[in-house]
Amino acid sequence: MITQSLDSLMSSPASQNLSFSLKGLLKGHVGMLIAAPNVGKSHLALCIAMEHASSMSLLGMSATEKPAKTLVISSEDSAGVIQSRMKEKLANCTTSIKSELKKNLHFLTDIEPIVIPPDSSLQEQAEQKQYLEQLKQTFSEFNLVIVDTVTESIGRCEEVKHDRLIKNVFQSLASES
């Protein structure tokens, strides 16, 4: 273990090439929004997505200088629920913001589980590997991918028992796409 002084830390080039998707969230990394049920995480996630995909400033979270392609994966809510929420949110947007959102904000619903338990059959594991490759290809088209919710996107996995596996799969998707 090697410690370094503040002067040494501040003179190192460590932070020169950092690139962020959201303030505090490095590109290619995973961030999690964790809160009790029914407090508005999905609405907050949509607001973050809208801000990132347009020039509007709702929360001040986007780290991009211009609107960027954003994907919201809804593993819990149907396309109808997302459509209803977006109608409410779009009602307060200008024509130019709506145009930016139409160009940059995309949705994916009704997805297969992103993580499967390690005791899955060899065939399931092979299919899952192929599915993850497809997800990486899709994710590579976007500057920010929001998964709502992790709980629903992990299928038969148990959050506590498989927490390391879940984290590793999500981190792999983020870093490789």
Tab-separated table of N, CA, C and O in Angstrom, residues 10-121:
chain	number	residue	atom	x	y	z
A	10	MET	N	-2.600	15.846	-6.507
A	10	MET	CA	-3.061	16.936	-7.361
A	10	MET	C	-2.182	17.141	-8.595
A	10	MET	O	-2.641	17.676	-9.596
A	11	SER	N	-0.934	16.708	-8.545
A	11	SER	CA	-0.045	16.876	-9.695
A	11	SER	C	-0.058	15.673	-10.628
A	11	SER	O	0.534	15.719	-11.699
A	12	SER	N	-0.743	14.617	-10.239
A	12	SER	CA	-0.801	13.438	-11.113
A	12	SER	C	-1.818	13.674	-12.226
A	12	SER	O	-2.778	14.417	-12.054
A	13	PRO	N	-1.645	13.022	-13.371
A	13	PRO	CA	-2.560	13.213	-14.507
A	13	PRO	C	-3.837	12.377	-14.395
A	13	PRO	O	-4.562	12.238	-15.369
A	14	ALA	N	-4.149	11.843	-13.224
A	14	ALA	CA	-5.258	10.898	-13.052
A	14	ALA	C	-6.601	11.421	-13.543
A	14	ALA	O	-7.394	10.660	-14.081
A	15	SER	N	-6.891	12.682	-13.378
A	15	SER	CA	-8.224	13.179	-13.733
A	15	SER	C	-8.275	13.891	-15.082
A	15	SER	O	-9.310	14.415	-15.456
A	16	GLN	N	-7.194	13.889	-15.823
A	16	GLN	CA	-7.162	14.639	-17.073
A	16	GLN	C	-8.068	14.078	-18.162
A	16	GLN	O	-8.619	14.820	-18.955
A	17	ASN	N	-8.244	12.779	-18.229
A	17	ASN	CA	-9.014	12.169	-19.311
A	17	ASN	C	-10.335	11.577	-18.844
A	17	ASN	O	-10.846	10.652	-19.473
A	18	LEU	N	-10.887	12.086	-17.757
A	18	LEU	CA	-12.153	11.560	-17.270
A	18	LEU	C	-13.294	12.070	-18.140
A	18	LEU	O	-13.354	13.239	-18.491
A	19	SER	N	-14.203	11.167	-18.482
A	19	SER	CA	-15.351	11.518	-19.304
A	19	SER	C	-16.610	11.028	-18.587
A	19	SER	O	-16.711	9.851	-18.237
A	20	PHE	N	-17.546	11.931	-18.388
A	20	PHE	CA	-18.742	11.614	-17.615
A	20	PHE	C	-19.992	11.613	-18.498
A	20	PHE	O	-20.127	12.435	-19.401
A	21	SER	N	-20.920	10.692	-18.208
A	21	SER	CA	-22.241	10.702	-18.829
A	21	SER	C	-23.172	11.587	-18.010
A	21	SER	O	-23.889	12.423	-18.539
A	22	LEU	N	-23.174	11.348	-16.719
A	22	LEU	CA	-23.908	12.169	-15.765
A	22	LEU	C	-22.903	12.717	-14.772
A	22	LEU	O	-21.838	12.124	-14.589
A	23	LYS	N	-23.230	13.800	-14.124
A	23	LYS	CA	-22.315	14.341	-13.122
A	23	LYS	C	-22.073	13.280	-12.055
A	23	LYS	O	-23.008	12.771	-11.444
A	24	GLY	N	-20.813	12.907	-11.896
A	24	GLY	CA	-20.435	11.882	-10.928
A	24	GLY	C	-20.439	10.465	-11.468
A	24	GLY	O	-20.028	9.545	-10.783
A	25	LEU	N	-20.918	10.262	-12.690
A	25	LEU	CA	-20.966	8.917	-13.283
A	25	LEU	C	-20.088	8.880	-14.532
A	25	LEU	O	-20.422	9.464	-15.563
A	26	LEU	N	-18.955	8.187	-14.403
A	26	LEU	CA	-18.037	8.046	-15.532
A	26	LEU	C	-18.667	7.219	-16.651
A	26	LEU	O	-19.409	6.264	-16.383
A	27	LYS	N	-18.359	7.599	-17.900
A	27	LYS	CA	-18.806	6.779	-19.034
A	27	LYS	C	-18.236	5.387	-18.876
A	27	LYS	O	-17.105	5.204	-18.449
A	28	GLY	N	-19.039	4.386	-19.219
A	28	GLY	CA	-18.588	3.003	-19.120
A	28	GLY	C	-18.682	2.439	-17.715
A	28	GLY	O	-18.149	1.364	-17.452
A	29	HIS	N	-19.338	3.141	-16.814
A	29	HIS	CA	-19.495	2.678	-15.440
A	29	HIS	C	-20.972	2.564	-15.080
A	29	HIS	O	-21.834	3.060	-15.793
A	30	VAL	N	-21.233	1.930	-13.953
A	30	VAL	CA	-22.587	1.697	-13.477
A	30	VAL	C	-22.848	2.560	-12.256
A	30	VAL	O	-22.024	2.632	-11.351
A	31	GLY	N	-23.992	3.208	-12.250
A	31	GLY	CA	-24.472	3.921	-11.076
A	31	GLY	C	-25.827	3.357	-10.715
A	31	GLY	O	-26.545	2.855	-11.585
A	32	MET	N	-26.186	3.403	-9.450
A	32	MET	CA	-27.478	2.846	-9.036
A	32	MET	C	-28.266	3.869	-8.238
A	32	MET	O	-27.711	4.577	-7.401
A	33	LEU	N	-29.549	3.912	-8.493
A	33	LEU	CA	-30.487	4.733	-7.745
A	33	LEU	C	-31.294	3.756	-6.899
A	33	LEU	O	-32.046	2.939	-7.443
A	34	ILE	N	-31.109	3.837	-5.590
A	34	ILE	CA	-31.754	2.889	-4.687
A	34	ILE	C	-32.626	3.655	-3.697
A	34	ILE	O	-32.161	4.603	-3.060
A	35	ALA	N	-33.883	3.254	-3.605
A	35	ALA	CA	-34.809	3.881	-2.664
A	35	ALA	C	-35.970	2.917	-2.424
A	35	ALA	O	-36.135	1.928	-3.142
A	36	ALA	N	-36.776	3.234	-1.434
A	36	ALA	CA	-37.944	2.419	-1.107
A	36	ALA	C	-38.919	2.409	-2.288
A	36	ALA	O	-38.885	3.302	-3.144
A	37	PRO	N	-39.795	1.411	-2.330
A	37	PRO	CA	-40.787	1.362	-3.413
A	37	PRO	C	-41.710	2.585	-3.385
A	37	PRO	O	-41.976	3.161	-2.334
A	38	ASN	N	-42.181	2.949	-4.573
A	38	ASN	CA	-43.195	3.997	-4.737
A	38	ASN	C	-42.776	5.384	-4.257
A	38	ASN	O	-43.608	6.143	-3.763
A	39	VAL	N	-41.500	5.722	-4.416
A	39	VAL	CA	-41.061	7.073	-4.063
A	39	VAL	C	-40.759	7.909	-5.310
A	39	VAL	O	-40.431	9.081	-5.185
A	40	GLY	N	-40.848	7.303	-6.496
A	40	GLY	CA	-40.665	8.059	-7.725
A	40	GLY	C	-39.371	7.804	-8.463
A	40	GLY	O	-38.950	8.629	-9.279
A	41	LYS	N	-38.722	6.658	-8.235
A	41	LYS	CA	-37.461	6.349	-8.915
A	41	LYS	C	-37.643	6.315	-10.436
A	41	LYS	O	-36.820	6.855	-11.167
A	42	SER	N	-38.723	5.717	-10.903
A	42	SER	CA	-38.948	5.623	-12.350
A	42	SER	C	-39.184	6.999	-12.959
A	42	SER	O	-38.688	7.297	-14.047
A	43	HIS	N	-39.933	7.848	-12.268
A	43	HIS	CA	-40.155	9.211	-12.761
A	43	HIS	C	-38.833	9.984	-12.774
A	43	HIS	O	-38.548	10.714	-13.722
A	44	LEU	N	-38.033	9.825	-11.724
A	44	LEU	CA	-36.728	10.486	-11.672
A	44	LEU	C	-35.838	9.984	-12.807
A	44	LEU	O	-35.170	10.775	-13.471
A	45	ALA	N	-35.849	8.686	-13.046
A	45	ALA	CA	-35.041	8.117	-14.132
A	45	ALA	C	-35.465	8.702	-15.486
A	45	ALA	O	-34.618	9.024	-16.322
A	46	LEU	N	-36.768	8.853	-15.706
A	46	LEU	CA	-37.243	9.447	-16.957
A	46	LEU	C	-36.799	10.900	-17.075
A	46	LEU	O	-36.428	11.358	-18.161
A	47	CYS	N	-36.820	11.633	-15.968
A	47	CYS	CA	-36.370	13.037	-15.999
A	47	CYS	C	-34.877	13.126	-16.312
A	47	CYS	O	-34.449	13.984	-17.087
A	48	ILE	N	-34.098	12.225	-15.724
A	48	ILE	CA	-32.662	12.189	-16.027
A	48	ILE	C	-32.462	11.879	-17.509
A	48	ILE	O	-31.651	12.514	-18.189
A	49	ALA	N	-33.212	10.911	-18.019
A	49	ALA	CA	-33.108	10.539	-19.431
A	49	ALA	C	-33.498	11.707	-20.334
A	49	ALA	O	-32.808	11.991	-21.325
A	50	MET	N	-34.575	12.407	-19.989
A	50	MET	CA	-35.025	13.539	-20.797
A	50	MET	C	-33.984	14.661	-20.798
A	50	MET	O	-33.723	15.270	-21.829
A	51	GLU	N	-33.399	14.922	-19.654
A	51	GLU	CA	-32.379	15.970	-19.568
A	51	GLU	C	-31.159	15.604	-20.404
A	51	GLU	O	-30.604	16.435	-21.107
A	52	HIS	N	-30.749	14.354	-20.328
A	52	HIS	CA	-29.561	13.899	-21.053
A	52	HIS	C	-29.785	13.914	-22.566
A	52	HIS	O	-28.861	14.164	-23.338
A	53	ALA	N	-31.027	13.641	-22.975
A	53	ALA	CA	-31.350	13.534	-24.397
A	53	ALA	C	-31.775	14.862	-25.026
A	53	ALA	O	-32.090	14.902	-26.209
A	54	SER	N	-31.772	15.934	-24.240
A	54	SER	CA	-32.208	17.231	-24.760
A	54	SER	C	-31.373	18.352	-24.147
A	54	SER	O	-30.498	18.103	-23.321
A	55	SER	N	-31.701	19.571	-24.531
A	55	SER	CA	-30.978	20.723	-23.991
A	55	SER	C	-31.649	21.296	-22.748
A	55	SER	O	-31.194	22.300	-22.219
A	56	MET	N	-32.708	20.664	-22.271
A	56	MET	CA	-33.371	21.165	-21.065
A	56	MET	C	-32.569	20.815	-19.819
A	56	MET	O	-31.808	19.846	-19.809
A	57	SER	N	-32.725	21.617	-18.802
A	57	SER	CA	-32.066	21.347	-17.526
A	57	SER	C	-33.139	21.181	-16.464
A	57	SER	O	-33.745	22.161	-16.022
A	58	LEU	N	-33.398	19.942	-16.106
A	58	LEU	CA	-34.395	19.640	-15.074
A	58	LEU	C	-33.730	19.488	-13.713
A	58	LEU	O	-34.175	20.056	-12.728
A	59	LEU	N	-32.684	18.689	-13.683
A	59	LEU	CA	-32.026	18.340	-12.426
A	59	LEU	C	-30.567	18.774	-12.377
A	59	LEU	O	-29.949	18.723	-11.332
A	60	GLY	N	-30.008	19.128	-13.506
A	60	GLY	CA	-28.594	19.481	-13.563
A	60	GLY	C	-27.685	18.270	-13.480
A	60	GLY	O	-26.544	18.369	-13.057
A	61	MET	N	-28.172	17.109	-13.900
A	61	MET	CA	-27.411	15.861	-13.801
A	61	MET	C	-26.584	15.541	-15.045
A	61	MET	O	-25.581	14.853	-14.959
A	62	SER	N	-27.029	15.988	-16.211
A	62	SER	CA	-26.339	15.621	-17.437
A	62	SER	C	-24.957	16.259	-17.488
A	62	SER	O	-24.782	17.413	-17.136
A	63	ALA	N	-23.992	15.491	-17.922
A	63	ALA	CA	-22.620	15.986	-18.043
A	63	ALA	C	-22.275	16.287	-19.502
A	63	ALA	O	-21.159	16.666	-19.801
A	64	THR	N	-23.241	16.130	-20.399
A	64	THR	CA	-22.978	16.393	-21.805
A	64	THR	C	-23.239	17.860	-22.129
A	64	THR	O	-24.080	18.500	-21.506
A	65	GLU	N	-22.522	18.373	-23.108
A	65	GLU	CA	-22.698	19.763	-23.510
A	65	GLU	C	-23.849	19.927	-24.500
A	65	GLU	O	-24.374	21.013	-24.672
A	66	LYS	N	-24.206	18.850	-25.175
A	66	LYS	CA	-25.320	18.894	-26.115
A	66	LYS	C	-26.140	17.623	-25.945
A	66	LYS	O	-25.675	16.647	-25.344
A	67	PRO	N	-27.366	17.599	-26.446
A	67	PRO	CA	-28.213	16.414	-26.302
A	67	PRO	C	-27.509	15.155	-26.797
A	67	PRO	O	-26.805	15.183	-27.805
A	68	ALA	N	-27.696	14.056	-26.057
A	68	ALA	CA	-27.019	12.803	-26.394
A	68	ALA	C	-28.016	11.652	-26.432
A	68	ALA	O	-29.026	11.658	-25.708
A	69	LYS	N	-27.710	10.659	-27.254
A	69	LYS	CA	-28.599	9.496	-27.381
A	69	LYS	C	-28.695	8.763	-26.050
A	69	LYS	O	-27.685	8.448	-25.435
A	70	THR	N	-29.931	8.516	-25.653
A	70	THR	CA	-30.224	7.925	-24.349
A	70	THR	C	-31.233	6.797	-24.530
A	70	THR	O	-32.221	6.947	-25.248
A	71	LEU	N	-30.976	5.678	-23.854
A	71	LEU	CA	-31.866	4.525	-23.897
A	71	LEU	C	-32.401	4.251	-22.504
A	71	LEU	O	-31.631	4.164	-21.547
A	72	VAL	N	-33.719	4.113	-22.404
A	72	VAL	CA	-34.355	3.715	-21.145
A	72	VAL	C	-34.890	2.306	-21.342
A	72	VAL	O	-35.711	2.061	-22.226
A	73	ILE	N	-34.390	1.386	-20.532
A	73	ILE	CA	-34.876	0.006	-20.551
A	73	ILE	C	-35.857	-0.132	-19.404
A	73	ILE	O	-35.502	0.064	-18.243
A	74	SER	N	-37.084	-0.440	-19.744
A	74	SER	CA	-38.099	-0.620	-18.710
A	74	SER	C	-38.422	-2.105	-18.615
A	74	SER	O	-39.122	-2.657	-19.454
A	75	SER	N	-37.890	-2.727	-17.575
A	75	SER	CA	-38.146	-4.150	-17.379
A	75	SER	C	-39.349	-4.362	-16.466
A	75	SER	O	-39.800	-5.484	-16.293
A	76	GLU	N	-39.861	-3.275	-15.915
A	76	GLU	CA	-40.987	-3.369	-14.978
A	76	GLU	C	-42.275	-2.826	-15.587
A	76	GLU	O	-43.327	-3.446	-15.506
A	77	ASP	N	-42.196	-1.649	-16.200
A	77	ASP	CA	-43.388	-0.998	-16.738
A	77	ASP	C	-43.548	-1.294	-18.217
A	77	ASP	O	-42.575	-1.307	-18.969
A	78	SER	N	-44.797	-1.467	-18.640
A	78	SER	CA	-45.089	-1.746	-20.043
A	78	SER	C	-44.925	-0.487	-20.883
A	78	SER	O	-44.830	0.629	-20.362
A	79	ALA	N	-44.937	-0.674	-22.189
A	79	ALA	CA	-44.850	0.461	-23.104
A	79	ALA	C	-46.011	1.427	-22.863
A	79	ALA	O	-45.846	2.643	-22.953
A	80	GLY	N	-47.186	0.912	-22.527
A	80	GLY	CA	-48.347	1.759	-22.255
A	80	GLY	C	-48.136	2.658	-21.043
A	80	GLY	O	-48.508	3.840	-21.064
A	81	VAL	N	-47.531	2.131	-19.997
A	81	VAL	CA	-47.252	2.922	-18.796
A	81	VAL	C	-46.228	4.002	-19.118
A	81	VAL	O	-46.386	5.166	-18.729
A	82	ILE	N	-45.171	3.631	-19.845
A	82	ILE	CA	-44.142	4.594	-20.227
A	82	ILE	C	-44.767	5.679	-21.108
A	82	ILE	O	-44.497	6.879	-20.926
A	83	GLN	N	-45.599	5.294	-22.036
A	83	GLN	CA	-46.253	6.256	-22.924
A	83	GLN	C	-47.086	7.250	-22.115
A	83	GLN	O	-47.031	8.469	-22.352
A	84	SER	N	-47.834	6.767	-21.155
A	84	SER	CA	-48.650	7.638	-20.307
A	84	SER	C	-47.789	8.634	-19.530
A	84	SER	O	-48.093	9.828	-19.464
A	85	ARG	N	-46.694	8.150	-18.948
A	85	ARG	CA	-45.790	9.025	-18.195
A	85	ARG	C	-45.152	10.072	-19.106
A	85	ARG	O	-45.013	11.238	-18.743
A	86	MET	N	-44.752	9.643	-20.294
A	86	MET	CA	-44.096	10.570	-21.211
A	86	MET	C	-45.075	11.627	-21.730
A	86	MET	O	-44.685	12.782	-21.934
A	87	LYS	N	-46.336	11.269	-21.942
A	87	LYS	CA	-47.336	12.252	-22.363
A	87	LYS	C	-47.416	13.383	-21.344
A	87	LYS	O	-47.443	14.558	-21.717
A	88	GLU	N	-47.446	13.028	-20.067
A	88	GLU	CA	-47.491	14.037	-19.004
A	88	GLU	C	-46.250	14.926	-19.044
A	88	GLU	O	-46.340	16.146	-18.927
A	89	LYS	N	-45.096	14.312	-19.185
A	89	LYS	CA	-43.845	15.066	-19.161
A	89	LYS	C	-43.681	15.940	-20.408
A	89	LYS	O	-43.216	17.072	-20.326
A	90	LEU	N	-44.079	15.428	-21.562
A	90	LEU	CA	-43.942	16.171	-22.815
A	90	LEU	C	-44.899	17.355	-22.898
A	90	LEU	O	-44.642	18.311	-23.635
A	91	ALA	N	-45.980	17.300	-22.146
A	91	ALA	CA	-46.957	18.387	-22.171
A	91	ALA	C	-46.340	19.725	-21.782
A	91	ALA	O	-46.814	20.778	-22.197
A	92	ASN	N	-45.285	19.706	-21.002
A	92	ASN	CA	-44.638	20.929	-20.541
A	92	ASN	C	-43.368	21.279	-21.317
A	92	ASN	O	-42.632	22.166	-20.902
A	93	CYS	N	-43.116	20.576	-22.408
A	93	CYS	CA	-41.890	20.803	-23.182
A	93	CYS	C	-42.161	21.693	-24.392
A	93	CYS	O	-43.234	21.634	-24.985
A	94	THR	N	-41.152	22.475	-24.763
A	94	THR	CA	-41.251	23.290	-25.964
A	94	THR	C	-41.143	22.403	-27.200
A	94	THR	O	-40.723	21.238	-27.119
A	95	THR	N	-41.473	22.966	-28.339
A	95	THR	CA	-41.386	22.232	-29.601
A	95	THR	C	-39.955	21.783	-29.880
A	95	THR	O	-39.729	20.651	-30.336
A	96	SER	N	-38.974	22.644	-29.603
A	96	SER	CA	-37.583	22.266	-29.889
A	96	SER	C	-37.106	21.163	-28.944
A	96	SER	O	-36.375	20.274	-29.365
A	97	ILE	N	-37.524	21.192	-27.684
A	97	ILE	CA	-37.161	20.125	-26.737
A	97	ILE	C	-37.799	18.812	-27.191
A	97	ILE	O	-37.138	17.760	-27.203
A	98	LYS	N	-39.059	18.854	-27.590
A	98	LYS	CA	-39.736	17.647	-28.080
A	98	LYS	C	-39.000	17.070	-29.287
A	98	LYS	O	-38.847	15.857	-29.402
A	99	SER	N	-38.530	17.938	-30.155
A	99	SER	CA	-37.791	17.493	-31.334
A	99	SER	C	-36.489	16.800	-30.931
A	99	SER	O	-36.135	15.749	-31.489
A	100	GLU	N	-35.766	17.382	-29.978
A	100	GLU	CA	-34.533	16.756	-29.483
A	100	GLU	C	-34.819	15.396	-28.852
A	100	GLU	O	-34.074	14.427	-29.080
A	101	LEU	N	-35.893	15.332	-28.080
A	101	LEU	CA	-36.244	14.069	-27.419
A	101	LEU	C	-36.640	13.008	-28.441
A	101	LEU	O	-36.269	11.838	-28.298
A	102	LYS	N	-37.386	13.400	-29.471
A	102	LYS	CA	-37.775	12.439	-30.512
A	102	LYS	C	-36.552	11.855	-31.202
A	102	LYS	O	-36.539	10.695	-31.598
A	103	LYS	N	-35.518	12.666	-31.336
A	103	LYS	CA	-34.288	12.224	-32.007
A	103	LYS	C	-33.406	11.371	-31.082
A	103	LYS	O	-32.793	10.401	-31.525
A	104	ASN	N	-33.335	11.722	-29.805
A	104	ASN	CA	-32.321	11.139	-28.920
A	104	ASN	C	-32.814	10.186	-27.838
A	104	ASN	O	-32.000	9.466	-27.264
A	105	LEU	N	-34.089	10.199	-27.531
A	105	LEU	CA	-34.599	9.373	-26.422
A	105	LEU	C	-35.279	8.129	-26.969
A	105	LEU	O	-36.223	8.225	-27.756
A	106	HIS	N	-34.783	6.967	-26.560
A	106	HIS	CA	-35.291	5.684	-27.050
A	106	HIS	C	-35.667	4.795	-25.870
A	106	HIS	O	-35.137	4.945	-24.767
A	107	PHE	N	-36.561	3.837	-26.138
A	107	PHE	CA	-37.060	2.963	-25.084
A	107	PHE	C	-36.998	1.508	-25.530
A	107	PHE	O	-37.146	1.200	-26.710
A	108	LEU	N	-36.793	0.641	-24.563
A	108	LEU	CA	-36.796	-0.797	-24.777
A	108	LEU	C	-37.623	-1.392	-23.644
A	108	LEU	O	-37.316	-1.168	-22.468
A	109	THR	N	-38.689	-2.087	-24.002
A	109	THR	CA	-39.553	-2.705	-22.984
A	109	THR	C	-39.652	-4.205	-23.255
A	109	THR	O	-39.258	-4.688	-24.306
A	110	ASP	N	-40.182	-4.906	-22.281
A	110	ASP	CA	-40.398	-6.350	-22.412
A	110	ASP	C	-39.116	-7.100	-22.786
A	110	ASP	O	-39.067	-7.859	-23.752
A	111	ILE	N	-38.063	-6.877	-22.020
A	111	ILE	CA	-36.781	-7.521	-22.312
A	111	ILE	C	-36.649	-8.845	-21.567
A	111	ILE	O	-37.348	-9.101	-20.589
A	112	GLU	N	-35.745	-9.651	-22.045
A	112	GLU	CA	-35.380	-10.886	-21.357
A	112	GLU	C	-34.505	-10.514	-20.153
A	112	GLU	O	-33.894	-9.447	-20.143
A	113	PRO	N	-34.385	-11.399	-19.161
A	113	PRO	CA	-33.504	-11.100	-18.027
A	113	PRO	C	-32.066	-10.835	-18.500
A	113	PRO	O	-31.552	-11.530	-19.365
A	114	ILE	N	-31.455	-9.819	-17.920
A	114	ILE	CA	-30.088	-9.455	-18.273
A	114	ILE	C	-29.084	-10.355	-17.559
A	114	ILE	O	-27.993	-10.597	-18.053
A	115	VAL	N	-29.475	-10.878	-16.416
A	115	VAL	CA	-28.606	-11.770	-15.639
A	115	VAL	C	-29.385	-13.050	-15.370
A	115	VAL	O	-30.582	-13.015	-15.107
A	116	ILE	N	-28.680	-14.178	-15.466
A	116	ILE	CA	-29.308	-15.459	-15.117
A	116	ILE	C	-28.473	-16.119	-14.025
A	116	ILE	O	-27.281	-15.858	-13.903
A	117	PRO	N	-29.104	-16.976	-13.215
A	117	PRO	CA	-28.363	-17.635	-12.133
A	117	PRO	C	-27.236	-18.508	-12.671
A	117	PRO	O	-27.330	-19.052	-13.776
A	118	PRO	N	-26.161	-18.657	-11.898
A	118	PRO	CA	-25.020	-19.457	-12.360
A	118	PRO	C	-25.345	-20.940	-12.527
A	118	PRO	O	-24.633	-21.636	-13.245
A	119	ASP	N	-26.412	-21.422	-11.914
A	119	ASP	CA	-26.773	-22.836	-12.048
A	119	ASP	C	-27.713	-23.085	-13.227
A	119	ASP	O	-28.291	-24.165	-13.351
A	120	SER	N	-27.841	-22.122	-14.131
A	120	SER	CA	-28.659	-22.298	-15.330
A	120	SER	C	-28.030	-23.357	-16.227
A	120	SER	O	-26.825	-23.602	-16.168
A	121	SER	N	-28.843	-23.962	-17.067
A	121	SER	CA	-28.356	-25.015	-17.959
A	121	SER	C	-27.326	-24.448	-18.941
A	121	SER	O	-27.268	-23.237	-19.170
